Coordinates of C-alpha atoms and ligand atoms in Angstrom, one line a residue:
M26 CA 108.9 86.3 79.4
R27 CA 106.8 87.5 76.5
S28 CA 103.5 89.2 77.3
I29 CA 100.4 88.3 75.3
V30 CA 99.3 91.2 73.2
S31 CA 95.5 91.2 73.2
K32 CA 93.7 91.4 69.9
I33 CA 90.3 92.2 71.4
D34 CA 88.6 95.4 70.4
T35 CA 87.0 96.4 73.7
G36 CA 85.1 99.2 71.9
S37 CA 83.4 97.0 69.4
A38 CA 79.6 96.3 69.3
D39 CA 80.3 92.5 69.5
F40 CA 82.3 93.0 72.7
A41 CA 79.5 95.1 74.2
A42 CA 76.9 92.5 73.3
N43 CA 79.0 89.7 74.8
V44 CA 79.5 91.7 78.0
A45 CA 75.8 92.3 78.3
A46 CA 75.0 88.7 77.8
Y47 CA 77.6 87.6 80.3
R48 CA 76.5 90.0 82.9
S49 CA 73.1 88.4 82.7
L50 CA 74.7 85.0 83.4
I51 CA 76.5 86.5 86.4
H52 CA 73.2 88.0 87.6
T53 CA 71.6 84.6 87.5
L54 CA 74.6 83.0 89.2
N55 CA 74.4 85.6 92.1
E56 CA 70.7 85.1 92.4
R57 CA 71.1 81.4 92.7
M58 CA 74.0 81.7 95.2
Q59 CA 71.7 83.9 97.3
F60 CA 69.0 81.2 97.1
A61 CA 71.5 78.7 98.5
I62 CA 72.2 81.0 101.4
D63 CA 68.7 81.8 102.5
G64 CA 66.1 80.4 100.0
G65 CA 64.2 77.3 99.6
K66 CA 60.8 75.9 100.6
G67 CA 59.9 76.5 104.2
R68 CA 63.4 77.9 104.9
E69 CA 62.3 81.3 106.2
R70 CA 60.6 79.6 109.1
S71 CA 63.6 77.4 109.8
I72 CA 65.9 80.4 109.8
Q73 CA 63.7 82.4 112.2
R74 CA 63.6 79.4 114.5
H75 CA 67.3 78.9 114.3
L76 CA 68.1 82.6 115.0
G77 CA 65.4 82.6 117.7
R78 CA 67.4 80.0 119.6
G79 CA 70.3 82.4 119.6
K80 CA 72.3 80.3 117.1
E81 CA 74.5 81.8 114.4
M82 CA 73.9 81.1 110.7
V83 CA 76.4 78.6 109.2
R84 CA 78.4 81.1 107.2
D85 CA 78.6 83.5 110.1
R86 CA 80.0 80.7 112.2
I87 CA 82.8 80.2 109.6
D88 CA 83.5 83.9 109.6
L89 CA 83.8 83.9 113.4
V90 CA 86.5 81.1 113.2
I91 CA 88.7 82.3 110.3
D92 CA 91.4 84.9 110.6
V93 CA 90.1 88.5 110.2
D94 CA 90.5 89.8 106.6
T95 CA 91.2 86.4 105.1
P96 CA 89.1 85.0 102.3
F97 CA 87.0 81.8 102.6
L98 CA 86.9 79.8 99.4
E99 CA 83.4 78.2 99.6
L100 CA 83.1 75.1 97.5
S101 CA 80.0 73.8 95.6
T102 CA 77.6 76.4 97.0
L103 CA 75.0 75.3 94.4
S104 CA 75.1 71.6 95.2
G105 CA 71.6 70.2 95.3
F106 CA 70.3 73.1 93.2
G107 CA 67.0 72.1 91.6
Q108 CA 67.0 68.8 93.4
Y109 CA 65.0 67.6 96.4
D110 CA 62.1 69.8 95.4
D111 CA 64.3 72.8 96.1
A112 CA 64.0 72.1 99.8
A113 CA 67.7 71.5 100.4
P114 CA 69.7 74.4 99.0
G115 CA 73.4 73.8 99.2
G116 CA 72.5 70.2 100.1
G117 CA 72.3 71.4 103.7
I118 CA 76.1 71.7 104.2
V119 CA 78.8 74.3 103.6
T120 CA 82.3 73.3 102.7
G121 CA 85.4 75.3 101.8
I122 CA 88.8 76.4 102.7
G123 CA 89.6 79.1 105.3
V124 CA 92.7 80.2 107.3
V125 CA 92.9 79.9 111.1
Q126 CA 96.0 81.2 112.9
G127 CA 97.7 81.4 109.5
V128 CA 97.0 77.7 108.7
P129 CA 94.6 76.7 106.0
Y130 CA 91.9 74.2 107.0
V131 CA 89.0 72.5 105.2
F132 CA 85.7 73.5 106.8
I133 CA 82.7 71.1 106.9
A134 CA 79.7 72.9 108.5
N135 CA 76.1 71.6 108.6
D136 CA 73.4 74.1 107.8
A137 CA 70.7 73.4 110.5
T138 CA 68.3 75.6 108.7
V139 CA 68.1 73.0 105.9
K140 CA 66.2 69.9 107.0
G141 CA 67.7 70.1 110.4
G142 CA 71.2 69.8 108.9
S143 CA 70.5 66.2 108.0
L144 CA 72.7 64.7 105.3
T145 CA 71.0 64.4 101.9
P146 CA 72.9 62.3 99.4
I147 CA 74.5 65.4 97.9
A148 CA 75.5 66.5 101.3
I149 CA 77.3 63.3 101.9
K150 CA 79.0 63.6 98.5
K151 CA 80.1 67.1 99.4
H152 CA 81.3 66.1 102.9
V153 CA 83.4 63.2 101.4
R154 CA 84.7 65.5 98.6
A155 CA 85.9 68.1 101.2
Q156 CA 87.7 65.3 103.0
Q157 CA 89.3 64.2 99.8
I158 CA 90.5 67.8 99.3
A159 CA 92.0 67.8 102.8
D160 CA 93.8 64.5 102.0
E161 CA 95.3 65.6 98.7
N162 CA 96.3 69.0 100.0
D163 CA 97.5 68.0 103.5
L164 CA 94.9 70.1 105.3
G165 CA 93.3 69.6 108.7
V166 CA 89.5 69.6 108.9
I167 CA 87.2 71.8 111.1
Y168 CA 83.7 70.3 111.6
L169 CA 81.0 72.7 112.8
V170 CA 78.4 70.1 113.6
D171 CA 74.7 70.8 113.8
S172 CA 73.0 67.9 112.1
G173 CA 70.1 65.5 112.3
G174 CA 72.4 62.7 110.8
A175 CA 71.3 60.8 107.7
F176 CA 68.4 62.3 105.8
L177 CA 66.2 59.3 106.6
P178 CA 63.7 59.4 103.6
L179 CA 66.7 58.7 101.3
Q180 CA 68.7 56.5 103.6
D181 CA 69.5 53.9 100.9
E182 CA 71.3 56.6 98.9
I183 CA 73.4 57.7 101.9
F184 CA 74.1 54.8 104.2
P185 CA 75.6 51.6 102.8
D186 CA 77.9 52.3 99.8
K187 CA 81.5 53.3 99.4
D188 CA 81.8 57.0 99.9
H189 CA 78.5 57.1 101.7
F190 CA 78.2 58.0 105.4
G191 CA 80.6 55.2 106.4
G192 CA 83.2 56.5 103.9
S193 CA 83.2 59.9 105.7
F194 CA 84.1 58.3 109.0
Y195 CA 86.7 56.1 107.3
R196 CA 88.3 59.2 105.8
Q197 CA 88.1 61.1 109.1
A198 CA 90.0 58.4 111.0
R199 CA 92.6 58.1 108.3
L200 CA 93.1 61.9 108.0
S201 CA 93.7 62.0 111.7
A202 CA 96.2 59.2 111.5
R203 CA 98.1 61.1 108.8
G204 CA 98.6 63.9 111.3
L205 CA 95.9 66.2 109.8
P206 CA 94.0 67.7 112.7
Q207 CA 90.3 66.8 113.0
L208 CA 88.6 69.3 115.2
S209 CA 84.9 69.5 116.0
V210 CA 82.6 72.2 117.5
V211 CA 79.2 70.7 118.4
L212 CA 76.5 73.3 117.9
G213 CA 73.4 71.2 117.6
G214 CA 72.3 67.6 117.2
C215 CA 74.9 64.9 116.5
T216 CA 72.6 61.9 116.4
A217 CA 73.3 58.3 115.6
G218 CA 76.0 58.2 112.8
G219 CA 76.4 61.9 113.3
A220 CA 77.8 61.2 116.8
Y221 CA 80.9 59.7 115.2
V222 CA 81.9 63.1 113.7
P223 CA 82.9 64.5 117.1
A224 CA 83.8 61.1 118.5
L225 CA 86.4 60.6 115.8
S226 CA 87.8 64.1 116.2
D227 CA 91.1 64.8 117.8
E228 CA 89.6 67.5 120.0
V229 CA 86.0 68.4 120.6
I230 CA 84.3 71.5 122.0
M231 CA 80.6 71.4 122.9
V232 CA 78.4 74.4 123.3
E233 CA 76.2 74.3 126.4
G234 CA 72.4 74.4 125.8
I235 CA 72.6 73.6 122.0
G236 CA 75.2 70.9 121.5
R237 CA 74.1 67.3 121.9
I238 CA 75.7 64.0 121.1
F239 CA 73.9 60.7 121.3
L240 CA 73.8 57.4 119.4
G241 CA 70.0 57.3 119.9
G242 CA 68.0 60.5 120.5
P243 CA 65.1 60.7 123.0
P244 CA 62.5 59.2 120.6
I245 CA 64.7 56.1 120.0
V246 CA 65.4 55.8 123.8
K247 CA 61.7 56.0 124.5
A248 CA 60.9 53.4 121.8
A249 CA 63.7 51.0 122.8
L250 CA 63.7 51.3 126.6
G251 CA 60.6 53.1 127.5
E252 CA 62.7 55.9 129.1
V253 CA 61.5 59.5 128.8
I254 CA 64.6 61.7 129.0
D255 CA 65.5 65.3 128.3
P256 CA 68.0 65.7 125.4
D257 CA 70.5 67.5 127.6
D258 CA 70.4 64.8 130.2
L259 CA 70.9 62.2 127.5
G260 CA 73.8 63.9 125.6
G261 CA 74.3 67.6 126.5
A262 CA 77.6 69.4 126.9
E263 CA 77.6 69.1 130.7
L264 CA 77.3 65.3 130.5
H265 CA 79.9 64.8 127.8
T266 CA 82.4 67.2 129.1
H267 CA 82.2 66.3 132.8
V268 CA 81.0 62.7 132.8
S269 CA 81.5 60.7 129.6
G270 CA 84.6 62.6 128.4
V271 CA 83.3 62.4 124.8
S272 CA 83.9 66.2 124.7
D273 CA 87.1 67.9 125.8
Y274 CA 85.8 71.4 126.4
M275 CA 82.5 73.1 127.1
A276 CA 81.8 76.6 126.0
S277 CA 78.8 78.6 127.3
N278 CA 78.1 80.1 123.9
E279 CA 79.2 79.9 120.2
R280 CA 81.6 82.8 120.3
E281 CA 83.4 81.4 123.3
A282 CA 83.7 78.0 121.4
Y283 CA 85.2 79.7 118.4
G284 CA 87.8 81.4 120.6
R285 CA 88.7 78.1 122.1
L286 CA 88.9 76.5 118.7
R287 CA 91.3 79.2 117.6
E288 CA 93.4 78.5 120.7
I289 CA 93.5 74.8 119.7
C290 CA 94.6 75.8 116.2
E291 CA 97.6 77.5 117.7
T292 CA 98.9 74.2 118.9
T293 CA 98.3 71.9 115.9
N294 CA 101.8 72.4 114.4
Q295 CA 100.7 72.6 110.8
R296 CA 102.4 74.5 108.0
K297 CA 101.1 78.0 107.4
V298 CA 99.9 79.4 104.1
E299 CA 103.2 81.2 103.5
D300 CA 105.4 78.1 104.4
R301 CA 106.2 77.4 100.8
Q302 CA 108.5 74.4 100.4
G303 CA 110.2 75.7 97.3
W304 CA 109.3 73.0 94.9
I305 CA 106.9 75.2 93.0
D306 CA 108.9 78.0 91.4
W307 CA 107.5 81.2 92.9
T308 CA 108.1 84.9 92.6
E309 CA 106.3 88.1 93.7
P310 CA 102.9 88.1 92.0
K311 CA 101.8 90.8 89.7
P312 CA 98.3 91.4 88.2
P313 CA 97.5 90.5 84.6
A314 CA 98.1 93.4 82.2
Y315 CA 94.4 93.2 81.1
P316 CA 91.3 93.5 83.5
A317 CA 89.6 90.2 84.3
E318 CA 86.2 91.8 83.6
E319 CA 87.1 91.8 79.9
I320 CA 86.6 88.0 79.9
Y321 CA 82.9 88.8 79.8
G322 CA 83.3 90.4 76.4
I323 CA 85.7 87.7 75.0
I324 CA 83.3 84.8 75.4
S325 CA 80.9 84.8 72.5
A326 CA 77.2 85.1 73.5
D327 CA 76.5 83.0 70.4
D328 CA 78.1 79.6 71.1
R329 CA 78.6 79.0 67.4
I330 CA 81.1 81.8 67.2
P331 CA 84.5 80.6 68.4
W332 CA 86.8 82.7 70.7
D333 CA 90.5 82.5 71.5
S334 CA 91.5 81.0 74.8
T335 CA 94.8 82.9 74.7
E336 CA 92.8 86.0 75.4
V337 CA 91.4 84.4 78.6
I338 CA 95.0 83.3 79.6
A339 CA 96.0 87.0 79.2
R340 CA 93.5 87.9 81.9
L341 CA 94.3 85.1 84.3
V342 CA 98.1 85.0 84.5
D343 CA 100.7 87.3 86.1
G344 CA 101.6 90.2 83.9
S345 CA 99.8 88.4 81.0
E346 CA 103.2 86.8 80.5
F347 CA 103.0 83.5 78.6
A348 CA 105.8 81.4 77.1
A349 CA 103.9 79.5 74.5
F350 CA 105.1 76.0 73.8
K351 CA 105.0 74.8 70.1
P352 CA 102.8 77.8 69.1
E353 CA 102.9 77.0 65.4
W354 CA 101.8 73.4 65.6
G355 CA 98.6 71.7 66.7
T356 CA 97.1 75.2 67.3
S357 CA 93.7 74.0 68.5
I358 CA 95.4 73.5 71.8
V359 CA 97.4 76.4 73.4
T360 CA 100.2 75.2 75.7
G361 CA 102.7 77.3 77.6
F362 CA 104.2 78.4 80.8
A363 CA 102.9 81.3 83.0
R364 CA 102.4 82.2 86.6
V365 CA 99.3 82.5 88.7
W366 CA 99.7 84.5 91.9
G367 CA 103.5 84.0 91.5
H368 CA 103.3 80.2 91.1
R369 CA 104.7 78.7 87.9
V370 CA 102.1 76.7 86.0
G371 CA 101.9 74.9 82.7
V372 CA 98.7 76.0 80.9
I373 CA 96.8 73.8 78.5
A374 CA 93.8 75.5 76.9
N375 CA 91.5 74.5 74.1
N376 CA 90.6 76.4 71.0
G377 CA 87.8 74.1 70.0
I378 CA 88.2 70.7 68.4
I379 CA 91.2 68.5 69.4
F380 CA 93.0 67.3 66.3
P381 CA 95.6 64.5 66.2
E382 CA 98.5 67.1 66.3
S383 CA 96.9 69.0 69.2
A384 CA 96.5 65.9 71.2
L385 CA 100.2 65.0 70.6
K386 CA 101.3 68.5 71.5
A387 CA 99.3 68.4 74.7
A388 CA 100.7 65.0 75.7
H389 CA 104.2 66.2 75.0
F390 CA 103.6 69.3 77.1
I391 CA 102.1 67.4 80.0
E392 CA 105.2 65.2 80.1
L393 CA 107.4 68.3 80.1
C394 CA 105.6 69.8 83.1
E395 CA 105.7 66.4 84.8
Q396 CA 109.5 66.1 84.2
R397 CA 110.0 69.7 85.4
R398 CA 107.6 69.4 88.4
I399 CA 105.3 72.2 87.3
P400 CA 101.6 72.1 88.2
L401 CA 99.2 71.9 85.3
L402 CA 96.3 74.2 84.7
F403 CA 93.7 73.0 82.1
L404 CA 91.2 75.5 80.6
Q405 CA 88.5 73.4 78.9
N406 CA 86.7 74.7 75.9
T407 CA 86.4 71.8 73.5
T408 CA 83.8 70.0 71.5
G409 CA 86.0 66.9 71.8
Y410 CA 88.4 65.0 69.6
M411 CA 88.0 65.3 65.8
V412 CA 85.9 62.7 64.1
G413 CA 85.8 61.7 60.4
R414 CA 87.9 59.6 57.9
D415 CA 90.9 61.8 57.8
S416 CA 91.1 62.1 61.5
E417 CA 90.7 58.3 62.0
A418 CA 93.3 57.6 59.4
A419 CA 95.6 60.0 61.2
G420 CA 95.2 57.9 64.3
I421 CA 93.1 60.3 66.5
A422 CA 92.2 57.4 68.7
K423 CA 95.8 56.5 69.6
H424 CA 96.9 60.2 69.8
G425 CA 93.9 61.0 72.0
A426 CA 94.8 58.0 74.2
K427 CA 98.3 59.3 74.6
M428 CA 97.0 62.6 75.9
V429 CA 94.5 60.8 78.2
A430 CA 97.3 58.5 79.5
A431 CA 99.7 61.5 80.1
V432 CA 97.0 63.3 82.1
A433 CA 96.1 60.2 84.1
N434 CA 99.7 59.5 85.0
A435 CA 100.9 63.1 85.8
T436 CA 101.8 63.3 89.4
V437 CA 102.1 67.1 89.7
P438 CA 99.0 68.9 91.0
K439 CA 96.4 69.5 88.3
Y440 CA 93.7 72.1 88.3
T441 CA 90.9 72.4 85.8
V442 CA 88.5 75.2 84.8
L443 CA 85.6 74.7 82.4
I444 CA 85.7 78.0 80.6
G445 CA 83.4 76.8 77.7
G446 CA 82.4 73.4 76.3
S447 CA 83.5 70.2 77.9
Y448 CA 82.3 67.6 75.5
G449 CA 83.0 63.9 74.9
A450 CA 86.5 62.5 75.5
G451 CA 87.7 66.1 75.4
N452 CA 86.5 66.2 79.0
Y453 CA 88.9 63.3 79.8
G454 CA 92.0 64.4 77.9
M455 CA 91.6 67.9 79.4
C456 CA 91.6 66.6 83.0
G457 CA 87.9 66.3 83.8
R458 CA 86.6 65.1 87.2
G459 CA 87.5 61.5 86.5
F460 CA 91.2 62.5 86.2
E461 CA 91.3 63.8 89.7
P462 CA 92.4 67.4 89.3
R463 CA 93.0 68.9 92.8
F464 CA 90.2 71.3 92.1
L465 CA 87.7 71.7 89.2
F466 CA 85.8 74.9 88.8
A467 CA 83.3 75.9 86.1
W468 CA 82.1 79.1 84.6
P469 CA 78.4 79.8 84.2
N470 CA 78.7 79.7 80.4
S471 CA 80.2 76.2 80.4
R472 CA 78.5 73.1 79.1
I473 CA 79.3 69.5 79.9
A474 CA 78.0 66.4 78.1
T475 CA 79.0 63.5 75.9
M476 CA 78.1 65.6 72.9
A477 CA 76.4 69.0 72.1
P478 CA 72.6 69.0 71.9
N479 CA 72.5 69.6 68.2
T480 CA 74.8 66.6 67.6
A481 CA 72.9 64.4 70.0
E482 CA 69.6 65.4 68.2
T483 CA 70.9 64.0 65.0
V484 CA 72.7 61.0 66.3
L485 CA 69.9 59.8 68.6
S486 CA 67.0 60.6 66.4
D487 CA 68.7 58.6 63.5
I488 CA 69.1 55.7 65.9
R489 CA 65.5 55.9 67.1
L490 CA 64.2 56.3 63.6
A491 CA 66.2 53.3 62.3
G492 CA 64.7 51.3 65.1
L493 CA 61.2 52.2 63.9
K494 CA 62.1 50.9 60.4
G495 CA 59.0 50.0 58.5
A496 CA 56.7 51.9 60.8
E497 CA 55.0 55.0 59.5
T498 CA 56.6 58.1 61.1
T499 CA 55.1 61.5 60.4
E500 CA 57.0 64.8 60.2
E501 CA 55.5 65.8 63.5
E502 CA 56.6 62.6 65.2
I503 CA 60.1 63.1 64.0
A504 CA 60.1 66.7 65.2
A505 CA 58.8 65.6 68.6
I506 CA 61.6 62.9 68.9
K507 CA 64.2 65.5 68.0
A508 CA 62.8 68.1 70.4
E509 CA 62.7 65.6 73.3
I510 CA 66.4 64.6 72.7
R511 CA 67.5 68.2 72.4
G512 CA 65.7 69.1 75.5
Q513 CA 67.3 66.3 77.5
F514 CA 70.8 67.2 76.3
E515 CA 70.2 70.9 76.9
T516 CA 69.0 70.3 80.5
Q517 CA 71.7 67.8 81.3
S518 CA 74.6 69.9 79.9
D519 CA 73.6 73.0 81.8
P520 CA 76.2 74.1 84.3
Y521 CA 73.7 74.2 87.1
H522 CA 72.7 70.6 86.5
A523 CA 76.4 69.8 86.7
T524 CA 77.3 71.8 89.8
S525 CA 74.1 70.6 91.6
R526 CA 75.5 67.1 91.3
L527 CA 79.0 68.0 92.4
W528 CA 80.6 67.3 89.0
D529 CA 82.7 70.4 89.9
D530 CA 83.9 72.2 93.1
G531 CA 81.8 75.2 92.2
L532 CA 80.5 77.5 89.6
I533 CA 82.5 80.7 89.8
D534 CA 82.6 84.1 88.2
P535 CA 85.4 84.3 85.7
V536 CA 86.6 87.4 87.5
H537 CA 87.2 85.4 90.7
T538 CA 89.0 82.6 88.9
R539 CA 92.6 83.9 89.3
D540 CA 92.1 84.3 93.1
A541 CA 90.6 80.9 93.5
L542 CA 93.4 79.2 91.6
G543 CA 96.0 81.3 93.5
L544 CA 94.7 80.0 96.8
C545 CA 94.6 76.4 95.5
L546 CA 98.2 76.6 94.2
S547 CA 99.3 78.1 97.6
L548 CA 98.0 74.9 99.2
A549 CA 100.2 72.7 97.0
A550 CA 103.2 75.0 97.5
R551 CA 103.2 74.4 101.3
Q552 CA 103.3 70.6 100.7
D553 CA 106.4 68.5 100.0
A554 CA 106.9 67.9 96.3
P555 CA 104.8 65.0 95.0
A556 CA 106.7 61.8 94.3
P557 CA 107.9 62.0 90.7
G558 CA 106.6 59.9 87.9
P559 CA 108.8 58.4 85.2
G560 CA 110.0 61.8 84.0
I561 CA 110.4 60.7 80.4
V562 CA 109.5 63.1 77.6
Y563 CA 108.4 61.2 74.5
R564 CA 108.2 63.4 71.5
M565 CA 105.5 61.0 70.4
Ligands
COA603 N1 66.1 63.0 108.2 C1 65.2 63.7 107.6 N2 64.7 64.9 108.0 C2 65.2 65.3 109.1 C3 66.1 64.6 109.9 C4 66.6 63.4 109.4 N3 67.5 62.7 110.0 N4 66.4 65.3 111.0 C5 65.7 66.5 110.9 N5 64.9 66.5 109.8 C6 64.0 67.5 109.3 C7 62.7 67.5 110.1 O1 61.8 66.6 109.5 C8 62.3 69.0 109.8 O2 61.8 69.0 108.5 P1 60.7 70.2 108.0 O3 61.4 71.5 108.1 O4 60.4 69.8 106.6 O5 59.6 70.1 109.0 C9 63.6 69.7 109.8 O6 64.6 68.8 109.5 C10 63.9 70.4 111.1 O7 63.8 69.4 112.2 P2 63.1 69.7 113.6 O8 63.1 68.4 114.4 O9 61.8 70.4 113.4 O10 64.2 70.7 114.1 P3 64.9 70.8 115.5 O11 65.9 71.9 115.4 O12 63.9 71.0 116.6 O13 65.7 69.5 115.8 C11 67.2 67.7 115.3 C12 66.8 69.1 115.0 C13 68.3 67.3 114.3 C14 67.8 67.6 116.7 C15 66.0 66.7 115.2 O14 65.3 67.0 114.0 C16 66.3 65.3 115.3 O15 66.5 64.7 116.3 N6 66.3 64.6 114.1 C17 66.4 63.2 114.0 C18 67.8 62.7 114.3 C19 68.0 61.2 114.1 O16 67.4 60.5 114.8 N7 68.8 60.9 113.1 C20 69.1 59.6 112.9 C21 70.0 59.6 111.7 S1 70.7 58.0 111.4

């Protein structure tokens, strides 16, 4: 296969300026990640109290469970960022994918140092999203439970609706019925609804002295029955392992519990990471010919200056080898075949605006990959579909719709990375969240909104001013309206605003993207091939 020959001048002043600007974005990303790990209002006190009880921190717990020297792909670390008055970093829950006894599992672990591990609305969303990932990728789930249950001040945003707390139990029961192990270690409170997480699990381990399960905690029992009871007598490990049978094993400390969990994982009879089923064409991986760090210098610090996504592809795919499809036509979308960590993928990447031909080319390529059973990788950097008389006359609406329909109906696994702008229906055609990519990651330079702030400023201020027809409007008032609209769009298209709300599975450093995608593809490779779609390739 041909290799991409990079045209980037890594010695240029522009490259150096871009690198410097991007390094500052990475610095901010790392700072904010650290904040999710140990920051937040009043958190210091909670952490000290947690450690003082001899309990492990949530990420250390995961480390103690997974196989030595294997990575943990943490998802949506920055969920909740800037919300809840910054008192719930990470939403109070950690999710991700780790390997135990060679088998990949989804982890859902409460962080008891954040509001007692109670489930904020974003924590519920994250919990349910992790279960959806387990479902789509045929993964068992390990629950490390240490939670005060529903975050009561926001109970109406957590409790009743589809994909709220009930949805997490619905999914848990159905995952188990599909033969995907649901395993719990109880390391703290499991109160009320929270009690159903272990109760619905296939096997449960409780840690003596810290793990407790009860439908109503001591305060509720006192209020309802007038009984004053010690929490361990009401729902401790001893009671549930020796009397009620709610728990299957009791461990005297956390480490013993993780050892027992690993023993259980030896018996779950799941496919291991390397058990590729052969439907994804695979060969020995090789690194890209160009270092991933160069991506920092490719992405323009000035977002008005376009950059070539082919250069990004060269730094993500094996050997920088890329068989471009239809390279001379519809060039604002780059399509072609490559490998990521040995797995064959079809890559669709934007170079700005999507024109009618680009949309047709993308639809054609998606159908090719669907017919050939090749997973799709979307790299989004688009301001959306082309507007204007010429574009409308060329039928952009129907050509864009073909692309959107092809993406929606593709049955092969899809993966999306927001490497730049994700605006308007471009987000949809390029497999945004609504189109159910298996995983969606975003880079810290990305932006996501219906339209860019400068476009929104013009469109919305024109509408507002038209509405004020007849009324006197001063230059200052017009400027204030524009500034307000611009500010709103800038805030809402910020990648931290997006990741905080779980519009993605995490903001990641471009340098880590290839590894994250490789892991995600390896999950699909161990599954049976997805049921094929129609397999017809229309040349549109
Ligand atoms: N909703 C909202 N906040 C909760 C909460 C909940 N369900 N559970 C705990 N919190 C908060 C506490 O208010 C406290 O907040 P603060 O740090 O701002 O003061 C923080 O989490 C820690 O709780 P605390 O009780 O001090 O910690 P603990 O380690 O001694 O106990 C629990 C932890 C979970 C055992 C205990 O808080 C508890 O029993 N919570 C209520 C559980 C419940 O009845 N849930 C019903 C859900 S339907």
